[in-house]
Short mmCIF file of C-alpha atoms and ligand atoms in Angstrom, two decimals:
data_model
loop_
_atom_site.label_atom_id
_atom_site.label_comp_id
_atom_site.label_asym_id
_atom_site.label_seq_id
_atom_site.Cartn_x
_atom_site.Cartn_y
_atom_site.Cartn_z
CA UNK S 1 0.00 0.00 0.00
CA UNK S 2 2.81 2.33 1.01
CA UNK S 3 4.55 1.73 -2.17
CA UNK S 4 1.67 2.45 -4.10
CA UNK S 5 0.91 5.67 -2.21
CA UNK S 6 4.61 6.53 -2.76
CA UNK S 7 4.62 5.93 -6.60
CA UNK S 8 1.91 7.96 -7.52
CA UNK S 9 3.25 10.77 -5.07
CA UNK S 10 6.46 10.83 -7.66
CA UNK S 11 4.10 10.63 -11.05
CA UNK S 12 1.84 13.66 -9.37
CA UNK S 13 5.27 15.33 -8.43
CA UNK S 14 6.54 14.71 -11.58
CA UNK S 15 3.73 16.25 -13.33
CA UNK S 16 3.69 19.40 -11.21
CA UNK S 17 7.24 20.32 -12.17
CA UNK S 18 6.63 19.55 -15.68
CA UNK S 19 3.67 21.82 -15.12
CA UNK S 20 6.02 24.33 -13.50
CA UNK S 21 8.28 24.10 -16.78
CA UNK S 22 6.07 24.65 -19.40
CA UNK S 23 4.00 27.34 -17.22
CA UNK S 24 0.86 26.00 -15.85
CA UNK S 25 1.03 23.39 -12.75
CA UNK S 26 -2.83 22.59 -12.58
CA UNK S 27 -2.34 21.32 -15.89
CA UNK S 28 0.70 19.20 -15.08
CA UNK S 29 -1.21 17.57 -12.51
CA UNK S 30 -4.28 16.61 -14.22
CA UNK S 31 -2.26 14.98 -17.08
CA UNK S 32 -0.22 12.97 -13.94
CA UNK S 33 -3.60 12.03 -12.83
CA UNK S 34 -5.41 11.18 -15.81
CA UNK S 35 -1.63 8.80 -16.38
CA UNK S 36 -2.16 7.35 -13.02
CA UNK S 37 -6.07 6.51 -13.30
CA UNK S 38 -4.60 5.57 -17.10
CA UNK S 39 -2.10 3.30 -15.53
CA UNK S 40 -4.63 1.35 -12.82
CA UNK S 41 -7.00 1.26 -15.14
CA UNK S 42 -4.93 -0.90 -17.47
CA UNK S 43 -3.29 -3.20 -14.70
CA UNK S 44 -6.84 -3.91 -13.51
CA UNK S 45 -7.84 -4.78 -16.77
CA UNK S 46 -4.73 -7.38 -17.36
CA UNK S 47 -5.81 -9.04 -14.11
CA UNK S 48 -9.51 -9.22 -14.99
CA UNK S 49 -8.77 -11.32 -17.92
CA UNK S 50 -6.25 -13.33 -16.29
CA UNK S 51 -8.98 -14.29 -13.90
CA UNK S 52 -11.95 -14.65 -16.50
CA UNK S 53 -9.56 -16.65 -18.17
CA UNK S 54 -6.17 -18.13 -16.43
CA UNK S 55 -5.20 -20.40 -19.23
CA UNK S 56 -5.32 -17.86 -22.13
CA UNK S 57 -3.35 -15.24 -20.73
CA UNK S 58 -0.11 -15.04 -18.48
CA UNK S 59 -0.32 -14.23 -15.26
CA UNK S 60 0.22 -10.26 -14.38
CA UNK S 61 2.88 -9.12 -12.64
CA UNK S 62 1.39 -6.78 -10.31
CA UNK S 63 2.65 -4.88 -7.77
CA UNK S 64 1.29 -2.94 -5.00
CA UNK S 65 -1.84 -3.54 -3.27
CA UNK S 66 -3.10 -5.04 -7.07
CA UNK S 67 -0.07 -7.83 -6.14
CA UNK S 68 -1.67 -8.48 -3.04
CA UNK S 69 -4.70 -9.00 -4.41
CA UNK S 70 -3.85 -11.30 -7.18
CA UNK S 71 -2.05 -13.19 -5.08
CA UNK S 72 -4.62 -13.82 -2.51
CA UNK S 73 -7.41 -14.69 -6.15
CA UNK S 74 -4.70 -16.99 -7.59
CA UNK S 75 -4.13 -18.89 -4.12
CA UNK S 76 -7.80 -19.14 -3.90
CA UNK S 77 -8.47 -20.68 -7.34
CA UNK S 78 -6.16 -22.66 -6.69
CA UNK S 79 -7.34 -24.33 -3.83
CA UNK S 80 -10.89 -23.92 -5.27
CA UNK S 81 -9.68 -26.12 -8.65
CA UNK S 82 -7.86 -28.98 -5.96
CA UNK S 83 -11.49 -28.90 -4.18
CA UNK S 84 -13.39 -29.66 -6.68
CA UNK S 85 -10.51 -32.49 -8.58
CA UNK S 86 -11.36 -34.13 -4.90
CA UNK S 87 -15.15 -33.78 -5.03
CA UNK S 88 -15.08 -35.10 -8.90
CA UNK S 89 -13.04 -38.12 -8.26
CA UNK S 90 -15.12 -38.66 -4.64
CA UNK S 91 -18.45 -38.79 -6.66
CA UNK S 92 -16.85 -40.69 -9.68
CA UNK S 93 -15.89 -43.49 -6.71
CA UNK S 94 -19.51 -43.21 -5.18
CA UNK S 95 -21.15 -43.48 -8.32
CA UNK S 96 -18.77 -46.83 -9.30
CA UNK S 97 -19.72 -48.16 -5.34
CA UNK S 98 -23.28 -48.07 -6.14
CA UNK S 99 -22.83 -49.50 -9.84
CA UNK S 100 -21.28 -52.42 -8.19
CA UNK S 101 -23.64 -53.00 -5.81
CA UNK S 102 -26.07 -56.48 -6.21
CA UNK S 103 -29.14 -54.10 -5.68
CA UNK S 104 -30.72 -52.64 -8.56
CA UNK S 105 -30.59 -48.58 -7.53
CA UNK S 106 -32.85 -46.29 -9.27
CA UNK S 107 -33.43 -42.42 -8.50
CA UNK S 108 -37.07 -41.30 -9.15
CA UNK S 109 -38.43 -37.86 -8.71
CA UNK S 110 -41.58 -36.65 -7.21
CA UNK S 111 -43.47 -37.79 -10.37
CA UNK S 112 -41.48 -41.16 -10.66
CA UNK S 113 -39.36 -39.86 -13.29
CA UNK S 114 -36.00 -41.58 -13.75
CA UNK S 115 -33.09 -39.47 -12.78
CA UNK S 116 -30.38 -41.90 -12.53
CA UNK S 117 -29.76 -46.01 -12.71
CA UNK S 118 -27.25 -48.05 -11.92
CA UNK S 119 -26.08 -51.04 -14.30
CA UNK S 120 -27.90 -53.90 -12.06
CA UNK S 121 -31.02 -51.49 -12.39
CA UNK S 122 -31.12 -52.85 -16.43
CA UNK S 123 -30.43 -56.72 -15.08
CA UNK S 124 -33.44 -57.02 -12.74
CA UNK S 125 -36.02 -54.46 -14.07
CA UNK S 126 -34.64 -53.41 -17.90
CA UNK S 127 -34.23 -49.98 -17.24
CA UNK S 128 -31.42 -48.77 -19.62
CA UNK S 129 -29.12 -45.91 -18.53
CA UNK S 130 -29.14 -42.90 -19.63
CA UNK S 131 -30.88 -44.17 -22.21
CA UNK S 132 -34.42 -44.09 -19.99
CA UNK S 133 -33.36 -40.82 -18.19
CA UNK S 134 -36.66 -38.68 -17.48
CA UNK S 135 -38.58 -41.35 -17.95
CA UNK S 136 -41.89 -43.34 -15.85
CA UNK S 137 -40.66 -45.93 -13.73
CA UNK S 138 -44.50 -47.11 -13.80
CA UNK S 139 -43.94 -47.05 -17.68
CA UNK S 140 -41.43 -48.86 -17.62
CA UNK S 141 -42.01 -51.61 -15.21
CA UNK S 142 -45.88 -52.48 -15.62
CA UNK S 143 -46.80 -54.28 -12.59
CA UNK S 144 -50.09 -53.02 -10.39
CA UNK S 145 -47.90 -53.84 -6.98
CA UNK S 146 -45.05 -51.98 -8.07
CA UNK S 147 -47.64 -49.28 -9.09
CA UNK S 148 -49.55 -48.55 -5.76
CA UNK S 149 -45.97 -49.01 -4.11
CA UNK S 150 -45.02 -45.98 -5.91
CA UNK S 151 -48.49 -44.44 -5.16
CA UNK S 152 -48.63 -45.04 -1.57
CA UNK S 153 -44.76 -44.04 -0.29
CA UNK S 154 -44.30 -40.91 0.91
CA UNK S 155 -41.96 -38.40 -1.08
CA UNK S 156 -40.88 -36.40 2.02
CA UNK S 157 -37.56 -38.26 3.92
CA UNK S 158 -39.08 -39.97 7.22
CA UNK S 159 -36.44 -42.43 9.68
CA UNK S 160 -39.28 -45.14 9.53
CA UNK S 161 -38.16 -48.29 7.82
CA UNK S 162 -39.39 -48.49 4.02
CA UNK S 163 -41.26 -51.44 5.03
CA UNK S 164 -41.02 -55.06 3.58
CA UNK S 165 -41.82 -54.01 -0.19
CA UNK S 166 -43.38 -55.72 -2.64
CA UNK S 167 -41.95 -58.74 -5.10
CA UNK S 168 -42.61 -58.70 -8.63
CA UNK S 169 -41.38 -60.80 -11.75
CA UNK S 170 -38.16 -59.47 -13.47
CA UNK S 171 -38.97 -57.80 -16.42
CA UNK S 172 -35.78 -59.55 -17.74
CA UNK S 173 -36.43 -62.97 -16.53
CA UNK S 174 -39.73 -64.37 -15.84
CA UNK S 175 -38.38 -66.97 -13.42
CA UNK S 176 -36.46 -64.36 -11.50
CA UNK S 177 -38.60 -62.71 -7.99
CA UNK S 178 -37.25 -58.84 -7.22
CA UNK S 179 -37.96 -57.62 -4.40
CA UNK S 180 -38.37 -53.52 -4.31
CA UNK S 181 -38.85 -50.98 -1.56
CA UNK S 182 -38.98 -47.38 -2.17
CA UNK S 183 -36.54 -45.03 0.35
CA UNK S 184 -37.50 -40.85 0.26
CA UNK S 185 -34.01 -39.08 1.14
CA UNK S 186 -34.85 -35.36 -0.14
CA UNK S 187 -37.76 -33.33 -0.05
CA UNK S 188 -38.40 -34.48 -3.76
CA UNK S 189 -36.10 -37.40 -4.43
CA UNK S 190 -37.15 -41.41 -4.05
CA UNK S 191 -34.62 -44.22 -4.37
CA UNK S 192 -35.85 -47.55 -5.44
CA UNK S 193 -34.10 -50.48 -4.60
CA UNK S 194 -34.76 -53.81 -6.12
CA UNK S 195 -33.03 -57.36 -4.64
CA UNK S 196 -33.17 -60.36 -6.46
CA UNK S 197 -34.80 -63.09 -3.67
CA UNK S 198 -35.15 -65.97 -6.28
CA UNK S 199 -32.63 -68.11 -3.89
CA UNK S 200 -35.03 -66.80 -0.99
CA UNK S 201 -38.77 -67.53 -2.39
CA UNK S 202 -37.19 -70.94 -3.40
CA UNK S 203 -36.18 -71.54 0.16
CA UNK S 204 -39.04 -70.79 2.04
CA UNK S 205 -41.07 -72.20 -0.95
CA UNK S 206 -39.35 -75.96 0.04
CA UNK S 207 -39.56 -74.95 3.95
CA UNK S 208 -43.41 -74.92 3.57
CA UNK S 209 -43.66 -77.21 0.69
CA UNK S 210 -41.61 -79.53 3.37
CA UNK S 211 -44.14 -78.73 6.25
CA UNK S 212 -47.43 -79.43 4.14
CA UNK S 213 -45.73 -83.06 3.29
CA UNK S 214 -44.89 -83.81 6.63
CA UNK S 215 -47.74 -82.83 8.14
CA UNK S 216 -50.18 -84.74 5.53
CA UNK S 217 -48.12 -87.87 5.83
CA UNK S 218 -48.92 -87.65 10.00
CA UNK S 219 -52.32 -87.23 9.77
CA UNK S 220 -53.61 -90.43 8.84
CA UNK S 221 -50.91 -92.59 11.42
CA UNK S 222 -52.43 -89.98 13.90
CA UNK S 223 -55.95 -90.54 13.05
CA UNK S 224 -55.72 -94.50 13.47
CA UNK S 225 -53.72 -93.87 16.59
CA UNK S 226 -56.55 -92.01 18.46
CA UNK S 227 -59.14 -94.59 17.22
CA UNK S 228 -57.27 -97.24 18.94
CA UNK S 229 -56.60 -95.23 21.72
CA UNK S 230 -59.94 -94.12 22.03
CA UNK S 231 -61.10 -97.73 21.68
CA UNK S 232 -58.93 -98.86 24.63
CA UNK S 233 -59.26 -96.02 26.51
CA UNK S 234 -62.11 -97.01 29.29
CA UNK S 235 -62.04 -100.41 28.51
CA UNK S 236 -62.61 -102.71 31.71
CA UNK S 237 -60.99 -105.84 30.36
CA UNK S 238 -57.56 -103.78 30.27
CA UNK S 239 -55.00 -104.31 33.22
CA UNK S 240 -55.20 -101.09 35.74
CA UNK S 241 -51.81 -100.10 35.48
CA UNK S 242 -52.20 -99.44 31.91
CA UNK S 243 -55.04 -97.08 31.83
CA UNK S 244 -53.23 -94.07 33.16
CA UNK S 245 -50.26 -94.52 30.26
CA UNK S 246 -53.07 -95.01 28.02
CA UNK S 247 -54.93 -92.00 28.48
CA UNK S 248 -51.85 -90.05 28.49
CA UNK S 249 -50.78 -90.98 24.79
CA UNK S 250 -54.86 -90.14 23.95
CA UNK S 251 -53.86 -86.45 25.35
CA UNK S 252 -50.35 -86.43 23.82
CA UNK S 253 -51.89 -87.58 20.29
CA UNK S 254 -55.20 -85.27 20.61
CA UNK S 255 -52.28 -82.47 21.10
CA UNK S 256 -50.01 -83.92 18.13
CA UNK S 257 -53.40 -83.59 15.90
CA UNK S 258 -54.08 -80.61 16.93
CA UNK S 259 -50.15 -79.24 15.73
CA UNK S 260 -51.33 -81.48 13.06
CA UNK S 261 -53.85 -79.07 11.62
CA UNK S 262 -52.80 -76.32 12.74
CA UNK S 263 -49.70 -76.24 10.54
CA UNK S 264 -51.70 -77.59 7.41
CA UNK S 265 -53.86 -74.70 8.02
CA UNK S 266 -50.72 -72.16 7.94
CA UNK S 267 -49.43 -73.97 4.98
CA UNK S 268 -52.76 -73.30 3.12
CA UNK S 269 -52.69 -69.43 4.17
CA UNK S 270 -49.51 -69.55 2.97
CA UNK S 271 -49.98 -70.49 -0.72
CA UNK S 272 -49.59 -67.99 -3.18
CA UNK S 273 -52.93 -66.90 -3.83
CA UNK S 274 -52.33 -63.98 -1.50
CA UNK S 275 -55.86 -62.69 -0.51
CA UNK S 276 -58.75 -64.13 0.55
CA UNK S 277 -62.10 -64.30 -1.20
CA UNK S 278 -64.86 -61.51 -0.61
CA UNK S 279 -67.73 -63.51 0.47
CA UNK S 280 -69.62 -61.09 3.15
CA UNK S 281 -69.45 -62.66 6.24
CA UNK S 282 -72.10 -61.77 9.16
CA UNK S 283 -69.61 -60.97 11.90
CA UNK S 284 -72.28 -61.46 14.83
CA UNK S 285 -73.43 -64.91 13.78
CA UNK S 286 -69.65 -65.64 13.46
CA UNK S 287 -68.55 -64.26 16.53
CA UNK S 288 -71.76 -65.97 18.57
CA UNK S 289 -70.94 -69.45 17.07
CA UNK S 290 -67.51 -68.78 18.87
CA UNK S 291 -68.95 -67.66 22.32
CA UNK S 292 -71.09 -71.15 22.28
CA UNK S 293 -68.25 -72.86 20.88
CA UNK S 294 -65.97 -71.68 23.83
CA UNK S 295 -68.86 -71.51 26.79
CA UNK S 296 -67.66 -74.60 28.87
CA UNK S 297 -63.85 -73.42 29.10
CA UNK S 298 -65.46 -69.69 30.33
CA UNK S 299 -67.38 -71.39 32.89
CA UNK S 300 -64.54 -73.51 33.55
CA UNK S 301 -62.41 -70.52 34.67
CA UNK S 302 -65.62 -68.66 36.28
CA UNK S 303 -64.67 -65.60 33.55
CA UNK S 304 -67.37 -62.89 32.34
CA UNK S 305 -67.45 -62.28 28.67
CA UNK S 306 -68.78 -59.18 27.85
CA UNK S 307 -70.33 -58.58 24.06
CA UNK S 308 -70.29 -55.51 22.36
CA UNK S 309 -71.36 -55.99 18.59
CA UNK S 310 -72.52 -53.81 15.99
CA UNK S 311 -74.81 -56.21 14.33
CA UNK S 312 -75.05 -54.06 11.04
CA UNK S 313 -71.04 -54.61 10.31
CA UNK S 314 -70.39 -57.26 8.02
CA UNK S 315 -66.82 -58.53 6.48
CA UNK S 316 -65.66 -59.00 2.76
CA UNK S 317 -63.60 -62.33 3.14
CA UNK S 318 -63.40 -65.72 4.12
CA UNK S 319 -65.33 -67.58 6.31
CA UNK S 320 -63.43 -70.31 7.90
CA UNK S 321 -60.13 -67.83 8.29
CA UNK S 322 -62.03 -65.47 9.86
CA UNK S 323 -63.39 -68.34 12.54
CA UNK S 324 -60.01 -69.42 13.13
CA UNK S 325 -58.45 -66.27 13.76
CA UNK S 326 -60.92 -64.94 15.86
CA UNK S 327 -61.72 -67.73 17.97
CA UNK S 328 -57.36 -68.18 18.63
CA UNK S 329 -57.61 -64.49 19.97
CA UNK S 330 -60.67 -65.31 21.85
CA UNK S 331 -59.59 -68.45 23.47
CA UNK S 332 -55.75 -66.87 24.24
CA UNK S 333 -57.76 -64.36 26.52
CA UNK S 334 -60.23 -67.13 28.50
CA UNK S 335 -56.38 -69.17 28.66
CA UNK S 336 -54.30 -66.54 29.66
CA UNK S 337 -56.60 -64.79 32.34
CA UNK S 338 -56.37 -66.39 35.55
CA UNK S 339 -59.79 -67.04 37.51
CA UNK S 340 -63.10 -64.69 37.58
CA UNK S 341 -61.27 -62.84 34.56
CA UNK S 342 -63.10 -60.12 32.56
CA UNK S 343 -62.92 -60.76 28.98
CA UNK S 344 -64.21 -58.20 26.23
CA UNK S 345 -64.90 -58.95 22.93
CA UNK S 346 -66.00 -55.18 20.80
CA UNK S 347 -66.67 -55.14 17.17
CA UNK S 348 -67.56 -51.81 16.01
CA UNK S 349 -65.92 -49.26 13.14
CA UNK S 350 -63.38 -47.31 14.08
CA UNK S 351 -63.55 -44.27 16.31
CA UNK S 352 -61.16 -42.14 13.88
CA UNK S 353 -61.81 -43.58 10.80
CA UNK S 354 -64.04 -46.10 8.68
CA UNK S 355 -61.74 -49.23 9.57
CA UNK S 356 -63.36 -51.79 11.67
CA UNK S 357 -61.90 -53.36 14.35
CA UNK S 358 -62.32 -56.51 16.05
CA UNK S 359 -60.91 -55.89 19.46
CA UNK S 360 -60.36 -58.73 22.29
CA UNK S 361 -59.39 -57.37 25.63
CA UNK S 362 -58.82 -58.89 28.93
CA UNK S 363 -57.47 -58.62 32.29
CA UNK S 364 -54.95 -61.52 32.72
CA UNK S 365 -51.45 -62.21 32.82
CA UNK S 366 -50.19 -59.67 30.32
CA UNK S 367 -47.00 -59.94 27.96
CA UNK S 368 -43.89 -58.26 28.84
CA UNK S 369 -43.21 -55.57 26.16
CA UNK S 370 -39.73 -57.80 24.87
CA UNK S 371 -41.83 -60.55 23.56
CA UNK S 372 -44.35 -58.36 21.53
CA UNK S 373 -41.97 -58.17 18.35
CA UNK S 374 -42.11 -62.14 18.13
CA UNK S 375 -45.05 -62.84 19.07
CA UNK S 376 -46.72 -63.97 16.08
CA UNK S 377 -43.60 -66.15 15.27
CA UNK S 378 -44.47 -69.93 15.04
CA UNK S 379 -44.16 -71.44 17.82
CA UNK S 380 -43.46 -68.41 20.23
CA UNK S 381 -44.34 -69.13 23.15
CA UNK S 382 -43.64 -66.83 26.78
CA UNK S 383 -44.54 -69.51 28.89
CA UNK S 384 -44.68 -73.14 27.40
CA UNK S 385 -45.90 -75.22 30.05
CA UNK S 386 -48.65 -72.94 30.30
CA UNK S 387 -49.56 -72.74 26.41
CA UNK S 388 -50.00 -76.70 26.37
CA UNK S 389 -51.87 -77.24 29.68
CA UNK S 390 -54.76 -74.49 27.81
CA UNK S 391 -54.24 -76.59 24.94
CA UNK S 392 -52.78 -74.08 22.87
CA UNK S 393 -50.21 -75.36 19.96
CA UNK S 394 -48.05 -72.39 19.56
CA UNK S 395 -49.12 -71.53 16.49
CA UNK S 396 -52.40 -69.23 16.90
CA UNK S 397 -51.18 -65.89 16.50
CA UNK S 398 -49.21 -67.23 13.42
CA UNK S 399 -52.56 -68.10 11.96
CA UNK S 400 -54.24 -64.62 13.00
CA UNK S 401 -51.35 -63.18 11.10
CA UNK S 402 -51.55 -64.45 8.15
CA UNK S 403 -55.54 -64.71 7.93
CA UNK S 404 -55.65 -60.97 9.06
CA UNK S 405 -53.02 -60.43 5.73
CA UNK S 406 -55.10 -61.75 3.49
CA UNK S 407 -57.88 -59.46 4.41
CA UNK S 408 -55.43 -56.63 4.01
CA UNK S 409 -55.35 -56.03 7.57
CA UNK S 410 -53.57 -55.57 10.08
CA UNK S 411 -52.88 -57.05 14.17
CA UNK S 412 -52.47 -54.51 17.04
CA UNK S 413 -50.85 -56.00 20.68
CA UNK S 414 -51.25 -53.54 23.48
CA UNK S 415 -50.23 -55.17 26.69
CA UNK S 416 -49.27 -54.86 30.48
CA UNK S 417 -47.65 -57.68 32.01
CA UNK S 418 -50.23 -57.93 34.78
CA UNK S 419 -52.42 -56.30 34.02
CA UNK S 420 -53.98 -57.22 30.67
CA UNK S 421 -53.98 -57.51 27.22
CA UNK S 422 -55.85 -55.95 24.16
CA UNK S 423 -55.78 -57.74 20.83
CA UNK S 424 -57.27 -55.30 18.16
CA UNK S 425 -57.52 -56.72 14.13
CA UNK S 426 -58.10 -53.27 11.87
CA UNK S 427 -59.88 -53.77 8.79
CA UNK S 428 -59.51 -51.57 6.25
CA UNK S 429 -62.88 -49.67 4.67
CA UNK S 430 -62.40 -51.58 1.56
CA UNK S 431 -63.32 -55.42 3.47
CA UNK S 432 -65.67 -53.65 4.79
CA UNK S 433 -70.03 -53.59 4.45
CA UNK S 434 -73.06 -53.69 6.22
CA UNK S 435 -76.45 -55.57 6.25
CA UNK S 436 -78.09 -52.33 5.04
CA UNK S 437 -75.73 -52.18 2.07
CA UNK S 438 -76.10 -56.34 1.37
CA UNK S 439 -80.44 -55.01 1.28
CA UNK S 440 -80.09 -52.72 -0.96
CA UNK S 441 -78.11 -54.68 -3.47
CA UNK S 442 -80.73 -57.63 -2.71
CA UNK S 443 -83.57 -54.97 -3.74
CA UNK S 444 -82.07 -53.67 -6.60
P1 ADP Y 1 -50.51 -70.65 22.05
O1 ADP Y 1 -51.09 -71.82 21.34
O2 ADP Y 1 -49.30 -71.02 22.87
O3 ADP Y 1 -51.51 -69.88 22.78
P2 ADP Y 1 -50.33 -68.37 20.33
O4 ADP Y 1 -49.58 -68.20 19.07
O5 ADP Y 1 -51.80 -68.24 20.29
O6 ADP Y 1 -49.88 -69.77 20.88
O7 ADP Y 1 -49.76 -67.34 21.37
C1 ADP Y 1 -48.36 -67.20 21.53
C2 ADP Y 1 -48.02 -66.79 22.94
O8 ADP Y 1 -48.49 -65.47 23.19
C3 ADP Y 1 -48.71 -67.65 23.98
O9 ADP Y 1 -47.95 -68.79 24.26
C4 ADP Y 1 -48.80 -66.71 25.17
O10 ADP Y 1 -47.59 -66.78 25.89
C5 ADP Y 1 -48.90 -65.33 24.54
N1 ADP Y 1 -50.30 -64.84 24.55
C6 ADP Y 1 -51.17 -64.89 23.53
N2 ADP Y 1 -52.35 -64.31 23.87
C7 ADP Y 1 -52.20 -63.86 25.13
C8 ADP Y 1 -53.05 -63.16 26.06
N3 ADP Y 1 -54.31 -62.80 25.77
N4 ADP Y 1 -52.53 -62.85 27.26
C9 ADP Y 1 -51.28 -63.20 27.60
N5 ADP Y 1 -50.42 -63.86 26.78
C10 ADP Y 1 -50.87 -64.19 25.57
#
């Protein structure tokens, strides 16, 4: 700055004893101005184009406080042109991470416009980049689950899991099962990621295939068993000591059939038809036919059942699912509520919405919050001994799963070890109708 200051002192100095010489000093010091604004001007100028353009001209050679300057620029784009060499070769590496990656990745906008693909994207679901850039994804992949998928998931980014997905076919391969799930990270961006569970399908495909077999092959040894058992069972001619061991195995091979059925149930909720019919189903009758069903073991443990039934609210679906599900949640309650137990069975719409629920409550032994999570897991079982002296096979809530699936919805566990339990099953409006509705349609 000083050197600056200095320089132009000597130019104005200069020009004021040239002034002095040829007989006018204002005038010698306006042209040593004008030379000085002259002289910045055209220094400015030379760095301006160095810095629009560093590689077409050479860098000035300033001095003063226009050095300084340049100096500090040229430092800067240098570091600036390092940054973003790091950033390019950073996102070059992500984008080859995610190529490689066994998913297929897509990017979809709010609309479900393609943005970017990765090369497993065109394996498992034929979508060609950049060739399919802007783009449907629905266009592109036509499959009605993939479709309300895209319809349903929210576009804003929430920390909830994306859920289980949904499989389709491979547009690629028929034989091939993708599974997809749709991830929001920005306010308008949606990541799809599809994962091929052939190997997985196929697996649990011979696991139940496997469990059908078995359990078909036992059922007629079981059903001659019990006859003979049965036959024996009480009969006078037969030495003392053997009754006792004899009515044991009758228990033991009641229980076995019991499994018996239970899992060939399972195994035919399982199969891939995955919903059930839409027959309308008079929920009262149902739920009545239970009550009688179950009468002697409510007496038994001296519980109260309390009804409360709207007797208009019918069900699309199945019959004999329904009756299973609902009579495993009924008779959990009368099994897990010790003595003079109050046990409420509701079945009403929803109070916030036009669901209906079918909602077993009751004041027994409760289930510590751990077990919730695998509770509906075959087999599951918090307290075993107790499970098989109520008869129970470890498999009901499995069964209320997957019948409560098939009808599209869903199973709610609220519990307090101690203090109770509330077993709610929301069906969605669409299973949904009432007598009123089946009347009309009858007199139309
Ligand atoms: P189980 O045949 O053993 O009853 P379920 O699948 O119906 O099999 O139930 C699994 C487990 O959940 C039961 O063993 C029991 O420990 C627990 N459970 C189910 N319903 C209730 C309830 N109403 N109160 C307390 N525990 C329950």
């Amino acid at each position: 700055m000083r050197h600056d200051i200095w320089k132009i002192i000597l130019i104005l100095g200069l020009g004021g004893i040239f002034g002095y010489v040829i007989g006018n000093v204002l005038a010698g010091l306006v042209l040593a101005a004008l030379g000085v604004i002259g002289w910045q001007l055209h220094r400015m100028q030379k760095l301006y184009r160095w810095i629009q353009s560093p590689h077409n001209y050479p860098m000035p050679e300033s001095t003063g406080q226009l050095y300084l300057l340049h100096r500090e620029l040229s430092r800067k784009a240098r570091s600036s042109r390092l940054r973003k060499k790091q950033l390019t070769a950073l996102f070059s590496q992500f984008r080859q991470a995610v190529s490689a990656l066994p998913d297929a990745i897509v990017l979809i906008d709010a609309v479900g416009q393609i943005r970017w693909a990765n090369n497993n994207a065109e394996h498992q679901l034929g979508i060609r980049w950049p060739a399919d850039a802007n783009l449907r994804l629905g266009n592109l992949v036509r499959d009605p689950k993939l479709h309300t998928l895209l319809s349903e998931a929210p576009l804003k980014h929430d920390s909830s899991s994306p859920g289980v997905g949904v499989e389709i076919r491979s547009s690629h391969n028929a034989e091939r099962v993708i599974n997809i799930k749709v991830i929001p990270y920005t306010e308008e961006l949606r990541m799809v990621v599809g994962r091929d569970v052939t190997r997985l399908m196929k697996v649990n495909q011979i696991r139940t295939d496997f469990v059908a077999n078995v359990s078909h092959e036992l059922k007629t040894p079981l059903t001659v068993l019990r006859g003979y058992l049965e036959l024996l069972d009480g009969n006078k001619k037969l030495d003392p000591s053997l009754q006792r061991p004899i009515q044991q195995m009758a228990v033991q091979s009641e229980r076995m059939q019991l499994i018996v059925q239970d899992l060939l149930f399972l195994s035919k909720l399982e199969e891939p038809q995955e919903l059930s019919s839409r027959e309308s189903i008079d929920v009262t009758h149902l739920i009545n036919t239970i009550v009688e069903m179950i009468q002697p073991k409510v007496k038994e443990h001296a519980h109260k059942l309390e009804l409360d039934i709207d007797y208009d609210l019918r069900i699309l679906g199945n019959q004999s699912e329904l009756h299973s599900a609902f009579s495993n949640l009924i008779l959990n309650a009368v099994n897990y509520t010790s003595a003079n137990g109050i046990i409420k069975v509701r079945w009403r719409r929803s109070e916030e919405s036009s669901d209906a629920e079918f909602m077993v409550s009751d004041n027994g032994a409760g289930i510590a919050a751990q077990h919730l999570p695998r509770l509906t897991e075959r087999f599951y079982r918090i307290d075993a001994d107790r499970s098989r002296d109520g008869g129970g096979t470890g498999l009901g809530l499995a069964i209320v799963k997957h019948v409560l699936q098939r009808h599209e919805a869903i199973l709610e566990v609220d519990s307090i070890e101690g203090v109770g339990s509330t077993f709610t099953c929301v069906f969605p409006e669409n299973r949904v109708s009432s007598s009123s509705d089946m009347q009309r349609l009858a007199d139309s």
